[in-house]
Amino acid sequence: MRKTLTAAAAAIPALALALAAAPTASADVNDPPPDEKITLNVLTVNGSGCPAGTTAVAPASDNTGFTVTYSDYLAQAGGTSSPTDFRKNCQLALRVHVPQGFTYAIAGADYRGFAHLEEGATGLQRASYYHQGMSQTSQSSHTLKGSYSDNWQFSDRTEIAELVWKPCGEDRNVNINTELRVMKGTSKDTSFMAFDSTDGSVKTTYHLAWKKCDA
């Protein structure tokens, strides 16, 4: 049986700024827009964890979120690893086109991958996301300790009152930053942590919350 490690971490509270971010949005969180589908444009992909051609982004068919798939995102330390291999990162800038009359916030994310950590080694997964031009940032970090050799999963969810909404009627990119680190500690052999799995089917999933904008 495949073992999965799950951890929940609350995003940094945006306090009163989160509530003021979308003054023209109605107060209640709504169901996803039922008719028109969201579309995504990947504007930039930068980082040692996502070389050109190794990252794919796709919206969910029911407008509940989108997925990011990486095929060459691995950090490692120990053994014959290069000194720069211990940290990998990726920065994505996305333009989310939403149906007219709606706005959205990222309500949570599920991060999955595979890790092999020798006794004494530690792995770190870190992520943040924010709307272009807004100071509120949701961020989280999770750790794995060796010895460990299996698939992993970390899930983050943001409370409704702390959601950061894209301002209604404004086109703003959403920026997503992720990072993997492996610290060899007292171990000597190679340890690694990856946004990947043994079966190659792992995706990072971002969940969206929706609001209707006032006319």
CSV table of C-alpha atoms in Angstrom, one decimal:
chain,number,residue,atom,x,y,z
A,1,MET,CA,0.0,0.0,0.0
A,2,ARG,CA,1.3,3.4,-0.9
A,3,LYS,CA,1.8,5.6,2.1
A,4,THR,CA,0.9,9.3,1.9
A,5,LEU,CA,2.0,12.0,4.3
A,6,THR,CA,-0.5,14.8,4.7
A,7,ALA,CA,-0.1,18.1,6.5
A,8,ALA,CA,-2.3,21.2,6.7
A,9,ALA,CA,-0.9,24.7,7.1
A,10,ALA,CA,-2.9,27.9,7.3
A,11,ALA,CA,-1.8,30.7,5.0
A,12,ILE,CA,-0.5,33.9,6.6
A,13,PRO,CA,-3.5,36.0,7.5
A,14,ALA,CA,-4.1,38.9,5.3
A,15,LEU,CA,-6.1,40.6,8.1
A,16,ALA,CA,-8.3,43.5,7.1
A,17,LEU,CA,-6.5,44.0,3.8
A,18,ALA,CA,-7.9,40.8,2.4
A,19,LEU,CA,-11.5,42.0,3.1
A,20,ALA,CA,-10.7,45.3,1.4
A,21,ALA,CA,-9.1,43.7,-1.7
A,22,ALA,CA,-12.3,43.4,-3.7
A,23,PRO,CA,-14.8,46.0,-2.5
A,24,THR,CA,-17.1,45.4,-5.5
A,25,ALA,CA,-17.5,41.7,-4.9
A,26,SER,CA,-20.6,40.4,-3.2
A,27,ALA,CA,-20.2,39.1,0.3
A,28,ASP,CA,-21.0,35.4,-0.2
A,29,VAL,CA,-18.7,32.8,-1.7
A,30,ASN,CA,-20.5,31.2,-4.6
A,31,ASP,CA,-20.4,28.0,-6.7
A,32,PRO,CA,-18.1,28.0,-9.7
A,33,PRO,CA,-19.5,29.7,-12.8
A,34,PRO,CA,-21.6,27.0,-14.4
A,35,ASP,CA,-21.5,27.9,-18.1
A,36,GLU,CA,-18.4,29.7,-19.4
A,37,LYS,CA,-15.1,27.9,-18.7
A,38,ILE,CA,-12.0,29.6,-17.3
A,39,THR,CA,-8.9,29.8,-19.5
A,40,LEU,CA,-5.3,30.1,-18.4
A,41,ASN,CA,-2.3,31.7,-20.1
A,42,VAL,CA,1.2,30.9,-18.8
A,43,LEU,CA,3.1,34.2,-19.1
A,44,THR,CA,6.4,33.3,-17.6
A,45,VAL,CA,8.1,30.2,-16.2
A,46,ASN,CA,11.4,30.7,-14.4
A,47,GLY,CA,13.5,28.7,-12.1
A,48,SER,CA,16.0,25.8,-11.7
A,49,GLY,CA,13.1,23.4,-10.9
A,50,CYS,CA,11.2,24.1,-14.2
A,51,PRO,CA,13.5,24.2,-17.2
A,52,ALA,CA,11.8,25.2,-20.5
A,53,GLY,CA,9.3,22.6,-21.7
A,54,THR,CA,9.0,20.7,-18.4
A,55,THR,CA,5.9,22.4,-16.9
A,56,ALA,CA,2.3,22.2,-18.0
A,57,VAL,CA,-0.7,24.1,-16.6
A,58,ALA,CA,-4.4,23.0,-17.2
A,59,PRO,CA,-7.8,24.3,-15.9
A,60,ALA,CA,-10.2,21.8,-14.3
A,61,SER,CA,-13.3,21.2,-16.5
A,62,ASP,CA,-15.7,22.2,-13.7
A,63,ASN,CA,-14.0,25.6,-13.0
A,64,THR,CA,-13.0,24.5,-9.5
A,65,GLY,CA,-9.3,25.0,-10.0
A,66,PHE,CA,-6.2,24.2,-12.1
A,67,THR,CA,-3.3,21.8,-12.1
A,68,VAL,CA,0.4,22.3,-12.6
A,69,THR,CA,2.6,19.3,-13.7
A,70,TYR,CA,6.4,19.3,-13.5
A,71,SER,CA,8.6,16.7,-15.1
A,72,ASP,CA,12.1,17.8,-14.0
A,73,TYR,CA,11.7,19.3,-10.5
A,74,LEU,CA,14.1,17.6,-8.1
A,75,ALA,CA,16.4,18.8,-5.3
A,76,GLN,CA,19.1,16.5,-3.9
A,77,ALA,CA,22.0,16.5,-1.5
A,78,GLY,CA,24.7,14.1,-0.4
A,79,GLY,CA,26.6,11.5,-2.4
A,80,THR,CA,27.9,13.0,-5.6
A,81,SER,CA,25.3,15.8,-5.7
A,82,SER,CA,26.5,19.3,-6.9
A,83,PRO,CA,26.5,22.0,-4.1
A,84,THR,CA,23.7,23.8,-6.0
A,85,ASP,CA,21.4,20.8,-6.3
A,86,PHE,CA,20.1,21.1,-2.7
A,87,ARG,CA,17.6,23.8,-3.7
A,88,LYS,CA,15.3,24.0,-6.7
A,89,ASN,CA,12.6,26.6,-7.3
A,90,CYS,CA,10.0,27.7,-9.8
A,91,GLN,CA,8.1,30.9,-10.4
A,92,LEU,CA,5.0,30.9,-12.5
A,93,ALA,CA,3.1,34.0,-13.7
A,94,LEU,CA,-0.4,33.0,-14.9
A,95,ARG,CA,-3.3,35.1,-16.4
A,96,VAL,CA,-6.6,33.5,-15.3
A,97,HIS,CA,-9.4,34.6,-17.6
A,98,VAL,CA,-12.7,34.3,-15.6
A,99,PRO,CA,-16.3,34.5,-16.8
A,100,GLN,CA,-17.7,38.1,-16.8
A,101,GLY,CA,-19.3,39.1,-13.5
A,102,PHE,CA,-17.1,36.8,-11.3
A,103,THR,CA,-13.8,37.0,-9.4
A,104,TYR,CA,-11.7,34.3,-7.7
A,105,ALA,CA,-9.3,33.6,-4.9
A,106,ILE,CA,-6.9,30.6,-4.5
A,107,ALA,CA,-8.6,28.7,-1.6
A,108,GLY,CA,-6.0,26.0,-1.2
A,109,ALA,CA,-3.5,23.7,-2.9
A,110,ASP,CA,-2.5,20.1,-2.8
A,111,TYR,CA,1.2,19.4,-3.4
A,112,ARG,CA,2.4,15.9,-4.2
A,113,GLY,CA,5.7,14.2,-5.0
A,114,PHE,CA,8.2,11.5,-4.1
A,115,ALA,CA,11.1,11.6,-1.7
A,116,HIS,CA,14.0,9.4,-0.7
A,117,LEU,CA,15.7,10.8,2.4
A,118,GLU,CA,18.5,9.0,4.2
A,119,GLU,CA,18.6,8.8,8.0
A,120,GLY,CA,19.6,12.3,9.2
A,121,ALA,CA,18.5,14.1,6.0
A,122,THR,CA,15.6,16.6,5.8
A,123,GLY,CA,13.4,17.7,2.9
A,124,LEU,CA,11.5,21.0,2.7
A,125,GLN,CA,8.6,22.0,0.5
A,126,ARG,CA,7.6,25.7,0.4
A,127,ALA,CA,5.1,27.6,-1.6
A,128,SER,CA,3.5,31.1,-1.9
A,129,TYR,CA,1.0,32.8,-4.3
A,130,TYR,CA,-0.3,36.3,-4.7
A,131,HIS,CA,-2.1,38.6,-7.2
A,132,GLN,CA,0.0,41.0,-9.2
A,133,GLY,CA,0.3,44.4,-7.5
A,134,MET,CA,-1.2,43.2,-4.1
A,135,SER,CA,0.9,42.9,-0.9
A,136,GLN,CA,-1.1,40.0,0.5
A,137,THR,CA,0.7,36.7,0.1
A,138,SER,CA,-0.4,33.3,1.1
A,139,GLN,CA,2.5,31.0,2.0
A,140,SER,CA,3.3,27.7,3.7
A,141,SER,CA,6.1,25.3,4.2
A,142,HIS,CA,6.3,21.6,5.2
A,143,THR,CA,9.1,19.3,6.1
A,144,LEU,CA,10.0,15.6,5.8
A,145,LYS,CA,12.6,13.8,7.9
A,146,GLY,CA,14.6,10.8,6.9
A,147,SER,CA,14.7,8.0,6.8
A,148,TYR,CA,11.8,8.2,4.3
A,149,SER,CA,11.3,6.7,0.8
A,150,ASP,CA,7.8,7.1,-0.5
A,151,ASN,CA,5.2,9.4,-2.1
A,152,TRP,CA,4.3,12.5,-0.1
A,153,GLN,CA,1.4,14.9,-0.1
A,154,PHE,CA,0.9,18.3,1.7
A,155,SER,CA,-2.5,20.1,1.6
A,156,ASP,CA,-3.1,23.7,2.5
A,157,ARG,CA,-6.4,25.4,2.9
A,158,THR,CA,-7.2,29.1,3.6
A,159,GLU,CA,-10.1,30.2,5.8
A,160,ILE,CA,-12.9,32.1,3.9
A,161,ALA,CA,-12.2,35.3,5.9
A,162,GLU,CA,-8.6,35.2,4.9
A,163,LEU,CA,-9.0,34.7,1.1
A,164,VAL,CA,-7.3,37.2,-1.1
A,165,TRP,CA,-9.7,38.1,-4.0
A,166,LYS,CA,-8.6,39.4,-7.4
A,167,PRO,CA,-10.2,42.9,-7.7
A,168,CYS,CA,-13.4,42.8,-9.8
A,169,GLY,CA,-12.9,44.1,-13.3
A,170,GLU,CA,-9.1,44.2,-13.2
A,171,ASP,CA,-6.7,41.9,-15.1
A,172,ARG,CA,-4.0,40.9,-12.7
A,173,ASN,CA,-1.7,37.9,-13.0
A,174,VAL,CA,-1.5,35.4,-10.2
A,175,ASN,CA,2.1,34.6,-9.3
A,176,ILE,CA,3.0,31.2,-7.8
A,177,ASN,CA,6.3,30.4,-6.3
A,178,THR,CA,7.4,26.9,-5.2
A,179,GLU,CA,10.6,25.6,-3.7
A,180,LEU,CA,12.2,22.2,-2.7
A,181,ARG,CA,15.2,21.9,-0.5
A,182,VAL,CA,17.1,18.9,0.8
A,183,MET,CA,19.6,19.1,3.7
A,184,LYS,CA,21.9,16.1,4.0
A,185,GLY,CA,22.4,16.6,7.7
A,186,THR,CA,24.4,13.7,9.1
A,187,SER,CA,23.7,11.5,6.1
A,188,LYS,CA,26.3,10.7,3.4
A,189,ASP,CA,24.4,9.0,0.6
A,190,THR,CA,22.2,10.8,-1.8
A,191,SER,CA,18.8,12.1,-0.6
A,192,PHE,CA,16.3,13.8,-2.9
A,193,MET,CA,12.8,15.3,-3.0
A,194,ALA,CA,10.8,15.8,-6.2
A,195,PHE,CA,7.5,17.2,-7.5
A,196,ASP,CA,7.1,13.8,-9.2
A,197,SER,CA,6.1,10.2,-8.4
A,198,THR,CA,7.1,6.7,-9.3
A,199,ASP,CA,4.1,6.4,-11.7
A,200,GLY,CA,4.6,9.9,-13.3
A,201,SER,CA,1.0,10.9,-12.6
A,202,VAL,CA,1.5,13.5,-9.9
A,203,LYS,CA,0.1,17.0,-10.3
A,204,THR,CA,-0.1,20.0,-8.0
A,205,THR,CA,-3.7,21.1,-7.7
A,206,TYR,CA,-4.8,24.7,-6.9
A,207,HIS,CA,-8.4,25.1,-5.7
A,208,LEU,CA,-10.4,28.2,-6.5
A,209,ALA,CA,-13.1,30.0,-4.6
A,210,TRP,CA,-15.6,32.2,-6.5
A,211,LYS,CA,-17.6,35.4,-5.9
A,212,LYS,CA,-20.0,37.3,-8.0
A,213,CYS,CA,-19.1,41.0,-8.6
A,214,ASP,CA,-21.7,43.6,-8.0
A,215,ALA,CA,-22.9,45.4,-11.1
